[in-house]
mmCIF file of C-alpha atoms in Angstrom:
data_model
loop_
_atom_site.group_PDB
_atom_site.id
_atom_site.type_symbol
_atom_site.label_atom_id
_atom_site.label_comp_id
_atom_site.label_asym_id
_atom_site.label_seq_id
_atom_site.Cartn_x
_atom_site.Cartn_y
_atom_site.Cartn_z
ATOM 1 C CA MET A 1175 125.882 109.277 87.638
ATOM 2 C CA THR A 1176 123.964 108.118 84.576
ATOM 3 C CA SER A 1177 120.413 109.235 83.974
ATOM 4 C CA GLU A 1178 119.097 105.720 84.654
ATOM 5 C CA SER A 1179 120.804 105.537 88.009
ATOM 6 C CA TRP A 1180 119.516 108.991 88.897
ATOM 7 C CA LEU A 1181 116.026 107.846 87.922
ATOM 8 C CA TYR A 1182 116.403 104.686 89.966
ATOM 9 C CA ARG A 1183 117.549 106.538 93.066
ATOM 10 C CA ALA A 1184 115.001 109.305 92.735
ATOM 11 C CA THR A 1185 112.010 106.950 92.470
ATOM 12 C CA ARG A 1186 113.210 104.226 94.819
ATOM 13 C CA GLU A 1187 110.924 105.238 97.667
ATOM 14 C CA ILE A 1188 107.717 104.996 95.638
ATOM 15 C CA ARG A 1189 106.390 101.753 97.019
ATOM 16 C CA PHE A 1190 103.741 100.851 94.512
ATOM 17 C CA ALA A 1191 105.414 99.545 91.344
ATOM 18 C CA PRO A 1192 102.987 100.877 88.706
ATOM 19 C CA ASP A 1193 103.214 104.374 90.216
ATOM 20 C CA ARG A 1194 106.975 104.121 90.352
ATOM 21 C CA GLU A 1195 107.178 103.220 86.678
ATOM 22 C CA ALA A 1196 104.861 106.046 85.653
ATOM 23 C CA VAL A 1197 106.883 108.653 87.557
ATOM 24 C CA ARG A 1198 110.084 107.220 86.172
ATOM 25 C CA GLN A 1199 108.708 107.618 82.655
ATOM 26 C CA GLU A 1200 107.791 111.223 83.274
ATOM 27 C CA LEU A 1201 111.215 112.060 84.695
ATOM 28 C CA ARG A 1202 112.928 110.167 81.895
ATOM 29 C CA GLY A 1203 111.078 112.368 79.435
ATOM 30 C CA HIS A 1204 112.223 115.453 81.295
ATOM 31 C CA LEU A 1205 115.859 114.362 81.153
ATOM 32 C CA ALA A 1206 115.510 113.630 77.459
ATOM 33 C CA ASP A 1207 114.130 117.116 76.844
ATOM 34 C CA ARG A 1208 117.005 118.673 78.787
ATOM 35 C CA VAL A 1209 119.626 116.642 76.935
ATOM 36 C CA GLU A 1210 118.056 117.586 73.611
ATOM 37 C CA ALA A 1211 118.114 121.271 74.514
ATOM 38 C CA LEU A 1212 121.768 121.115 75.564
ATOM 39 C CA VAL A 1213 122.778 119.259 72.414
ATOM 40 C CA GLU A 1214 121.037 121.930 70.356
ATOM 41 C CA GLN A 1215 123.123 124.489 72.178
ATOM 42 C CA GLY A 1216 126.185 122.730 70.828
ATOM 43 C CA ARG A 1217 127.229 120.514 73.725
ATOM 44 C CA PRO A 1218 128.517 117.053 72.923
ATOM 45 C CA LEU A 1219 126.123 114.270 73.949
ATOM 46 C CA PRO A 1220 128.034 112.738 76.892
ATOM 47 C CA GLU A 1221 128.561 116.195 78.392
ATOM 48 C CA ALA A 1222 124.922 117.096 77.816
ATOM 49 C CA GLU A 1223 123.790 113.942 79.603
ATOM 50 C CA LYS A 1224 126.035 114.633 82.551
ATOM 51 C CA ALA A 1225 124.829 118.232 82.801
ATOM 52 C CA ALA A 1226 121.196 117.172 82.515
ATOM 53 C CA VAL A 1227 121.537 114.758 85.430
ATOM 54 C CA GLU A 1228 123.294 117.396 87.504
ATOM 55 C CA ALA A 1229 120.558 119.896 86.793
ATOM 56 C CA MET A 1230 118.036 117.458 88.269
ATOM 57 C CA GLY A 1231 119.562 117.805 91.697
ATOM 58 C CA ASP A 1232 119.944 115.437 94.619
ATOM 59 C CA PRO A 1233 118.030 112.230 93.864
ATOM 60 C CA GLU A 1234 117.670 111.302 97.541
ATOM 61 C CA ALA A 1235 115.843 114.516 98.349
ATOM 62 C CA VAL A 1236 113.498 113.971 95.414
ATOM 63 C CA ALA A 1237 113.030 110.311 96.413
ATOM 64 C CA ALA A 1238 111.952 111.253 99.925
ATOM 65 C CA GLU A 1239 109.376 113.743 98.656
ATOM 66 C CA LEU A 1240 108.036 111.461 95.940
ATOM 67 C CA GLY A 1241 107.832 108.581 98.392
ATOM 68 C CA ARG A 1242 105.815 110.699 100.774
ATOM 69 C CA ILE A 1243 103.406 111.900 98.097
ATOM 70 C CA HIS A 1244 102.936 108.569 96.365
ATOM 71 C CA ALA A 1245 102.254 106.707 99.592
ATOM 72 C CA PRO A 1246 99.708 104.313 98.165
ATOM 73 C CA TRP A 1247 97.092 103.957 100.862
ATOM 74 C CA TRP A 1248 95.259 101.462 98.758
ATOM 75 C CA GLY A 1249 98.443 99.610 97.893
ATOM 76 C CA TYR A 1250 99.119 99.324 101.612
ATOM 77 C CA LEU A 1251 95.513 98.404 102.187
ATOM 78 C CA TRP A 1252 95.852 95.564 99.724
ATOM 79 C CA ARG A 1253 99.035 94.342 101.326
ATOM 80 C CA ALA A 1254 97.593 94.834 104.795
ATOM 81 C CA SER A 1255 94.510 92.863 103.819
ATOM 82 C CA GLN A 1256 96.708 90.034 102.591
ATOM 83 C CA VAL A 1257 98.568 89.985 105.900
ATOM 84 C CA VAL A 1258 95.268 90.106 107.754
ATOM 85 C CA LEU A 1259 93.984 87.228 105.649
ATOM 86 C CA VAL A 1260 97.002 85.056 106.398
ATOM 87 C CA LEU A 1261 96.775 85.905 110.088
ATOM 88 C CA ALA A 1262 93.065 85.186 110.072
ATOM 89 C CA VAL A 1263 93.641 81.756 108.555
ATOM 90 C CA VAL A 1264 96.387 80.956 111.046
ATOM 91 C CA ILE A 1265 94.258 82.102 113.967
ATOM 92 C CA ALA A 1266 91.209 80.258 112.656
ATOM 93 C CA VAL A 1267 93.121 77.010 112.322
ATOM 94 C CA TRP A 1268 94.743 77.454 115.679
ATOM 95 C CA GLY A 1269 91.465 78.458 117.317
ATOM 96 C CA MET A 1270 89.839 75.398 115.843
ATOM 97 C CA LEU A 1271 92.588 73.159 117.097
ATOM 98 C CA VAL A 1272 92.228 74.597 120.567
ATOM 99 C CA GLN A 1273 88.508 73.904 120.530
ATOM 100 C CA ARG A 1274 88.549 70.673 118.604
ATOM 101 C CA PRO A 1275 91.945 69.139 118.997
ATOM 102 C CA ASP A 1276 90.285 65.800 118.456
ATOM 103 C CA LEU A 1277 90.489 66.664 114.788
ATOM 104 C CA LEU A 1278 94.244 66.457 114.988
ATOM 105 C CA GLY A 1279 94.900 63.721 117.485
ATOM 106 C CA SER A 1280 94.643 60.121 116.491
ATOM 107 C CA ARG A 1281 93.145 58.149 119.288
ATOM 108 C CA PRO A 1282 94.722 54.986 120.526
ATOM 109 C CA ASP A 1283 92.854 51.766 119.962
ATOM 110 C CA LEU A 1284 89.772 51.902 122.084
ATOM 111 C CA PRO A 1285 87.312 49.057 122.237
ATOM 112 C CA GLU A 1286 84.431 49.272 119.808
ATOM 113 C CA GLY A 1287 82.647 46.139 120.907
ATOM 114 C CA ASP A 1288 82.996 43.430 123.459
ATOM 115 C CA VAL A 1289 86.599 42.739 122.889
ATOM 116 C CA TYR A 1290 89.657 44.817 123.492
ATOM 117 C CA ALA A 1291 92.862 43.773 121.882
ATOM 118 C CA THR A 1292 95.960 45.313 123.334
ATOM 119 C CA ARG A 1293 98.918 46.170 121.217
ATOM 120 C CA TYR A 1294 100.625 43.075 122.512
ATOM 121 C CA GLY A 1295 97.947 40.925 121.002
ATOM 122 C CA THR A 1296 96.215 39.942 124.211
ATOM 123 C CA GLU A 1297 92.475 39.929 123.926
ATOM 124 C CA TRP A 1298 90.188 40.859 126.730
ATOM 125 C CA ASP A 1299 86.465 40.848 127.182
ATOM 126 C CA VAL A 1300 84.949 44.258 127.588
ATOM 127 C CA LEU A 1301 82.477 43.890 130.408
ATOM 128 C CA GLU A 1302 81.320 47.462 130.661
ATOM 129 C CA MET A 1303 81.971 50.795 128.938
ATOM 130 C CA TRP A 1304 81.567 54.409 129.938
ATOM 131 C CA ARG A 1305 81.911 57.683 128.067
ATOM 132 C CA PRO A 1306 82.281 60.350 130.739
ATOM 133 C CA ALA A 1307 81.433 63.889 129.746
ATOM 134 C CA GLY A 1308 83.206 67.056 130.766
ATOM 135 C CA THR A 1309 86.515 68.798 130.466
ATOM 136 C CA LYS A 1310 88.930 69.752 133.169
ATOM 137 C CA LYS A 1311 91.327 72.579 132.570
ATOM 138 C CA LEU A 1312 94.604 72.404 134.434
ATOM 139 C CA GLY A 1313 97.663 74.488 133.718
ATOM 140 C CA GLY A 1314 97.066 75.178 130.035
ATOM 141 C CA TYR A 1315 95.867 71.647 129.316
ATOM 142 C CA TRP A 1316 92.345 70.437 128.739
ATOM 143 C CA PHE A 1317 91.778 66.986 130.172
ATOM 144 C CA ARG A 1318 89.031 64.763 128.839
ATOM 145 C CA VAL A 1319 88.187 61.124 129.308
ATOM 146 C CA PRO A 1320 86.897 59.856 125.978
ATOM 147 C CA MET A 1321 86.301 56.401 127.366
ATOM 148 C CA ALA A 1322 86.654 54.166 130.359
ATOM 149 C CA TRP A 1323 85.967 50.440 130.305
ATOM 150 C CA LEU A 1324 86.087 47.366 132.456
ATOM 151 C CA MET A 1325 87.749 44.343 131.050
ATOM 152 C CA GLY A 1326 88.210 40.856 132.269
ATOM 153 C CA GLY A 1327 90.276 38.058 131.036
ATOM 154 C CA GLU A 1328 92.003 34.860 131.808
ATOM 155 C CA TYR A 1329 95.570 34.082 131.283
ATOM 156 C CA ALA A 1330 97.794 31.185 131.969
ATOM 157 C CA SER A 1331 100.253 31.601 134.751
ATOM 158 C CA GLU A 1332 102.498 29.481 136.897
ATOM 159 C CA ASN A 1333 101.456 29.106 140.481
ATOM 160 C CA GLU A 1334 103.837 28.496 143.386
ATOM 161 C CA ALA A 1335 103.695 24.811 142.776
ATOM 162 C CA GLY A 1336 104.961 25.369 139.225
ATOM 163 C CA GLU A 1337 101.650 24.350 137.695
ATOM 164 C CA MET A 1338 100.072 26.240 134.822
ATOM 165 C CA VAL A 1339 96.788 27.547 136.028
ATOM 166 C CA GLU A 1340 94.217 29.943 134.646
ATOM 167 C CA LYS A 1341 94.205 33.241 136.439
ATOM 168 C CA ARG A 1342 91.391 35.680 136.181
ATOM 169 C CA SER A 1343 92.231 39.286 135.783
ATOM 170 C CA CYS A 1344 90.196 42.424 135.914
ATOM 171 C CA TYR A 1345 91.179 45.940 134.963
ATOM 172 C CA LEU A 1346 89.406 49.235 134.933
ATOM 173 C CA MET A 1347 90.839 51.139 131.969
ATOM 174 C CA VAL A 1348 90.698 54.887 131.835
ATOM 175 C CA CYS A 1349 91.720 56.675 128.666
ATOM 176 C CA LEU A 1350 92.715 60.276 129.278
ATOM 177 C CA ARG A 1351 93.615 62.910 126.784
ATOM 178 C CA ALA A 1352 95.324 66.225 127.477
ATOM 179 C CA ASP A 1353 94.996 68.875 124.763
ATOM 180 C CA THR A 1354 96.976 72.042 124.556
ATOM 181 C CA TRP A 1355 97.617 74.814 122.099
ATOM 182 C CA LYS A 1356 101.191 74.861 123.356
ATOM 183 C CA PHE A 1357 102.407 72.318 120.857
ATOM 184 C CA TRP A 1358 105.957 72.876 122.066
ATOM 185 C CA GLU A 1359 105.008 71.728 125.579
ATOM 186 C CA PRO A 1360 103.025 68.522 125.333
ATOM 187 C CA CYS A 1361 101.730 67.166 128.589
ATOM 188 C CA SER A 1362 104.516 64.634 128.999
ATOM 189 C CA SER A 1363 104.644 65.010 132.745
ATOM 190 C CA GLY A 1364 101.264 63.366 133.022
ATOM 191 C CA GLN A 1365 102.653 59.871 132.953
ATOM 192 C CA ASP A 1366 105.187 60.642 135.683
ATOM 193 C CA MET A 1367 102.476 62.202 137.771
ATOM 194 C CA VAL A 1368 100.318 59.146 137.499
ATOM 195 C CA LEU A 1369 103.139 56.741 138.240
ATOM 196 C CA GLU A 1370 104.762 58.710 141.028
ATOM 197 C CA ASN A 1371 101.566 59.298 142.929
ATOM 198 C CA MET A 1372 98.657 57.200 144.004
ATOM 199 C CA ALA A 1373 95.296 57.081 142.416
ATOM 200 C CA LEU A 1374 92.285 56.842 144.659
ATOM 201 C CA ASP A 1375 88.792 55.402 144.425
ATOM 202 C CA SER A 1376 85.444 55.874 146.111
ATOM 203 C CA GLU A 1377 85.993 52.816 148.332
ATOM 204 C CA GLY A 1378 89.164 54.314 149.771
ATOM 205 C CA GLU A 1379 91.435 52.017 147.805
ATOM 206 C CA HIS A 1380 94.781 53.254 146.544
ATOM 207 C CA TYR A 1381 96.440 52.335 143.272
ATOM 208 C CA GLY A 1382 100.085 52.852 142.424
ATOM 209 C CA TRP A 1383 103.056 51.707 140.467
ATOM 210 C CA ASP A 1384 104.653 50.347 143.575
ATOM 211 C CA SER A 1385 102.002 47.833 144.439
ATOM 212 C CA ARG A 1386 103.312 46.589 147.730
ATOM 213 C CA ASP A 1387 100.703 48.362 149.803
ATOM 214 C CA CYS A 1388 98.116 49.208 147.217
ATOM 215 C CA ARG A 1389 96.495 47.817 144.115
ATOM 216 C CA PRO A 1390 98.648 47.777 140.992
ATOM 217 C CA LEU A 1391 98.358 50.573 138.447
ATOM 218 C CA PHE A 1392 99.980 50.965 135.047
ATOM 219 C CA CYS A 1393 100.101 53.893 132.713
ATOM 220 C CA GLU A 1394 100.891 54.063 129.037
ATOM 221 C CA THR A 1395 101.288 57.273 127.133
ATOM 222 C CA TRP A 1396 101.348 58.543 123.514
ATOM 223 C CA GLN A 1397 102.513 62.008 122.516
ATOM 224 C CA GLU A 1398 101.161 64.016 119.617
ATOM 225 C CA PRO A 1399 101.857 67.671 118.854
ATOM 226 C CA PHE A 1400 98.721 69.075 120.446
ATOM 227 C CA THR A 1401 97.504 66.053 122.346
ATOM 228 C CA SER A 1402 98.875 63.660 124.919
ATOM 229 C CA TRP A 1403 97.113 60.351 125.490
ATOM 230 C CA TYR A 1404 97.168 58.239 128.624
ATOM 231 C CA LEU A 1405 95.863 54.799 129.236
ATOM 232 C CA VAL A 1406 95.635 54.044 132.938
ATOM 233 C CA TRP A 1407 95.113 50.469 134.094
ATOM 234 C CA PHE A 1408 93.516 50.008 137.507
ATOM 235 C CA SER A 1409 93.897 46.457 138.722
ATOM 236 C CA LEU A 1410 90.738 45.152 140.396
ATOM 237 C CA PRO A 1411 90.238 41.845 142.134
ATOM 238 C CA GLY A 1412 87.002 41.263 140.265
ATOM 239 C CA PRO A 1413 84.308 42.976 138.232
ATOM 240 C CA GLU A 1414 82.202 43.531 141.332
ATOM 241 C CA ASP A 1415 84.958 45.775 142.714
ATOM 242 C CA VAL A 1416 84.317 48.574 140.228
ATOM 243 C CA PRO A 1417 84.206 51.777 142.279
ATOM 244 C CA ALA A 1418 81.763 54.648 141.852
ATOM 245 C CA TRP A 1419 84.636 56.918 140.911
ATOM 246 C CA VAL A 1420 88.414 56.972 140.531
ATOM 247 C CA GLU A 1421 90.733 59.904 140.910
ATOM 248 C CA VAL A 1422 93.856 60.117 138.766
ATOM 249 C CA PRO A 1423 96.742 62.456 139.686
ATOM 250 C CA VAL A 1424 97.855 64.436 136.660
ATOM 251 C CA GLY A 1425 100.114 67.081 138.159
ATOM 252 C CA TYR A 1426 99.875 70.870 137.748
ATOM 253 C CA GLY A 1427 99.733 71.788 141.359
ATOM 254 C CA GLY A 1428 98.353 68.569 142.756
ATOM 255 C CA GLY A 1429 95.679 68.451 140.146
ATOM 256 C CA THR A 1430 93.600 65.357 139.697
ATOM 257 C CA VAL A 1431 90.941 64.202 137.329
ATOM 258 C CA ARG A 1432 88.061 62.456 138.975
ATOM 259 C CA VAL A 1433 86.228 60.046 136.739
ATOM 260 C CA ASP A 1434 82.706 59.476 138.037
ATOM 261 C CA LEU A 1435 81.534 56.235 136.509
ATOM 262 C CA MET A 1436 78.039 56.404 137.980
ATOM 263 C CA ALA A 1437 77.273 59.894 136.733
ATOM 264 C CA GLU A 1438 79.524 59.436 133.686
ATOM 265 C CA VAL A 1439 81.179 62.754 134.130
ATOM 266 C CA ILE A 1440 84.615 64.027 135.033
ATOM 267 C CA SER A 1441 85.607 66.770 137.386
ATOM 268 C CA MET B 1383 90.562 119.682 102.373
ATOM 269 C CA ALA B 1384 92.555 120.748 105.395
ATOM 270 C CA LYS B 1385 94.358 123.995 104.999
ATOM 271 C CA LYS B 1386 97.930 123.151 104.303
ATOM 272 C CA GLU B 1387 101.067 125.204 104.143
ATOM 273 C CA MET B 1388 101.837 125.858 100.520
ATOM 274 C CA GLY B 1389 105.327 126.551 99.341
ATOM 275 C CA SER B 1390 105.919 129.496 97.085
ATOM 276 C CA THR B 1391 106.941 127.159 94.267
ATOM 277 C CA SER B 1392 103.465 125.660 94.296
ATOM 278 C CA MET B 1393 101.930 129.100 94.023
ATOM 279 C CA LEU B 1394 104.159 129.992 91.078
ATOM 280 C CA VAL B 1395 103.344 126.719 89.338
ATOM 281 C CA LEU B 1396 99.627 127.385 89.776
ATOM 282 C CA ALA B 1397 100.072 130.882 88.373
ATOM 283 C CA LEU B 1398 101.870 129.553 85.288
ATOM 284 C CA LEU B 1399 99.354 126.834 84.667
ATOM 285 C CA LYS B 1400 96.513 129.339 84.903
ATOM 286 C CA GLU B 1401 97.563 130.637 81.507
ATOM 287 C CA LYS B 1402 97.921 127.343 79.744
ATOM 288 C CA GLU B 1403 98.621 123.691 80.408
ATOM 289 C CA MET B 1404 102.274 122.728 80.473
ATOM 290 C CA TYR B 1405 104.492 119.737 81.056
ATOM 291 C CA GLY B 1406 107.260 119.580 83.656
ATOM 292 C CA TYR B 1407 110.191 120.595 81.545
ATOM 293 C CA GLN B 1408 108.224 123.459 80.080
ATOM 294 C CA ILE B 1409 107.357 124.723 83.574
ATOM 295 C CA ILE B 1410 111.037 124.796 84.550
ATOM 296 C CA GLU B 1411 111.909 126.759 81.452
ATOM 297 C CA GLU B 1412 109.059 129.249 81.943
ATOM 298 C CA LEU B 1413 109.913 129.853 85.591
ATOM 299 C CA ASP B 1414 113.512 130.482 84.636
ATOM 300 C CA ARG B 1415 112.692 132.717 81.699
ATOM 301 C CA ARG B 1416 109.970 134.850 83.304
ATOM 302 C CA SER B 1417 111.851 135.369 86.532
ATOM 303 C CA GLU B 1418 114.911 136.343 84.531
ATOM 304 C CA HIS B 1419 116.896 133.500 86.019
ATOM 305 C CA VAL B 1420 115.975 134.318 89.608
ATOM 306 C CA PHE B 1421 113.984 131.107 89.924
ATOM 307 C CA GLN B 1422 116.344 128.408 88.837
ATOM 308 C CA MET B 1423 115.300 125.433 90.855
ATOM 309 C CA LYS B 1424 116.797 121.977 90.889
ATOM 310 C CA GLU B 1425 114.669 120.372 88.191
ATOM 311 C CA GLY B 1426 114.018 117.123 90.020
ATOM 312 C CA THR B 1427 112.350 118.975 92.876
ATOM 313 C CA LEU B 1428 109.578 120.285 90.613
ATOM 314 C CA TYR B 1429 107.975 116.886 90.296
ATOM 315 C CA PRO B 1430 107.121 116.277 93.953
ATOM 316 C CA VAL B 1431 105.493 119.729 93.836
ATOM 317 C CA LEU B 1432 103.521 118.834 90.701
ATOM 318 C CA HIS B 1433 102.432 115.471 92.008
ATOM 319 C CA GLY B 1434 101.495 117.012 95.351
ATOM 320 C CA LEU B 1435 99.326 119.617 93.641
ATOM 321 C CA GLU B 1436 97.757 116.881 91.551
ATOM 322 C CA LYS B 1437 97.073 114.772 94.613
ATOM 323 C CA ASP B 1438 95.341 117.767 96.227
ATOM 324 C CA ARG B 1439 93.344 118.219 93.005
ATOM 325 C CA LEU B 1440 94.612 121.730 92.416
ATOM 326 C CA ILE B 1441 95.890 120.646 89.015
ATOM 327 C CA ALA B 1442 94.929 117.812 86.712
ATOM 328 C CA ALA B 1443 97.129 115.826 84.376
ATOM 329 C CA ARG B 1444 96.637 114.297 80.996
ATOM 330 C CA GLU B 1445 99.015 112.478 78.728
ATOM 331 C CA ALA B 1446 99.689 113.389 75.146
ATOM 332 C CA GLU B 1447 102.028 112.034 72.531
ATOM 333 C CA THR B 1448 104.483 114.262 70.743
ATOM 334 C CA VAL B 1449 105.243 114.025 67.037
ATOM 335 C CA LYS B 1450 108.320 112.018 67.878
ATOM 336 C CA GLY B 1451 106.222 109.522 69.810
ATOM 337 C CA ARG B 1452 107.310 110.623 73.272
ATOM 338 C CA VAL B 1453 104.548 110.674 75.890
ATOM 339 C CA ARG B 1454 104.318 113.905 77.856
ATOM 340 C CA ARG B 1455 102.307 114.631 80.951
ATOM 341 C CA TYR B 1456 100.512 117.975 80.675
ATOM 342 C CA TYR B 1457 99.204 119.705 83.771
ATOM 343 C CA ALA B 1458 96.293 122.152 83.872
ATOM 344 C CA VAL B 1459 94.893 124.083 86.798
ATOM 345 C CA THR B 1460 91.474 123.083 88.172
ATOM 346 C CA GLU B 1461 88.632 125.239 89.515
ATOM 347 C CA LYS B 1462 89.805 124.475 92.993
ATOM 348 C CA GLY B 1463 93.348 125.351 91.997
ATOM 349 C CA LEU B 1464 92.198 128.736 90.692
ATOM 350 C CA ARG B 1465 90.440 129.507 93.966
ATOM 351 C CA VAL B 1466 93.483 128.510 95.994
ATOM 352 C CA LEU B 1467 95.735 130.559 93.724
ATOM 353 C CA GLU B 1468 93.607 133.681 94.314
ATOM 354 C CA GLU B 1469 93.763 133.079 98.041
ATOM 355 C CA LYS B 1470 97.541 132.653 97.966
ATOM 356 C CA LYS B 1471 97.980 135.744 95.811
ATOM 357 C CA LYS B 1472 96.094 137.815 98.355
ATOM 358 C CA GLU B 1473 98.212 136.393 101.160
ATOM 359 C CA TRP B 1474 101.373 137.086 99.214
ATOM 360 C CA ASN B 1475 100.351 140.665 98.471
ATOM 361 C CA THR B 1476 99.614 141.307 102.121
ATOM 362 C CA PHE B 1477 102.955 139.780 103.034
ATOM 363 C CA SER B 1478 105.025 141.688 100.479
ATOM 364 C CA LYS B 1479 103.293 144.978 101.349
ATOM 365 C CA ALA B 1480 104.191 144.451 104.962
ATOM 366 C CA VAL B 1481 107.806 143.641 104.116
ATOM 367 C CA THR B 1482 108.082 146.649 101.828
ATOM 368 C CA ALA B 1483 106.612 148.874 104.521
ATOM 369 C CA ILE B 1484 109.153 147.743 107.081
ATOM 370 C CA LEU B 1485 112.060 147.938 104.673
ATOM 371 C CA ALA B 1486 111.016 151.420 103.524
ATOM 372 C CA GLY B 1487 111.387 152.651 107.038
ATOM 373 C CA ALA B 1488 114.843 151.055 107.432
#
């Protein structure tokens, strides 16, 4: 073993680099003194070096002791504080996202004025708008209804006689958002829940995908890492048929979100 | 400071340093010489002892440059170290008296 490799092995367990270097210097000096003494006694240099290293003893034993003594509590404290800082930032960001996931999610196009243009380019008149308050927690997801609105429109359609006539249409739109911190499990089942079940309203009407024995209902969905968006379309015969509340099935043990349009609150 | 077990090497180092300040290599040589080769320790193992004593503030270190430009770390005993040394000497004397007494009877 050379003196440098002895020095390396003997100081390896000193964690804090400046301390390690200082101890290495001291031990290097010791070895140099020993080599000098042996050379003065008449030993050739390579032999003197070898003997000096041997005289130092087992480097692992020394390393263990030195490591124990030079345990740098403040070096660890510094490193620990860095870890704590990183963790704190991660937790702060995550905590914020859990509370305010609206900062992350980009909302779908919601009407700002009297007109609502769908992504297919159809334009509808916004007849009424609600912003229900409240949050409903279901199965690790926070449900909110940022907006609900009533829209009416006319579109051209063929009647049975094959003539193009204007048909009036009315929809109650409910925009739902489901936020979760479980970014690996976005609330994708929501759309299935809505479409596989029936929605209900205060007048006892049912709404569903299969509209043979109920009013038609459609559901669109957008997924984002922490947020799932739903746009539920309730087909109404006319604007006067707006119910006091609607109940949307969202899953998670038969959970529903009731949107109270009169009180403008969800539950 | 909590009372800790002190190895006999530590006590000997304190005793040597009471006379004058020394650096590591010097301490090894003195221990060897004065004990008439009875105390020939593995030289590397002195340093954990020295650094431990320094950490416990029983000795203090300073650095000085030799004529050849080499930096040496000199250790000197502190007030606290002197007190601890006296304590350990008393303990040792009690111990060796007891051993001698038993052996004398054997």
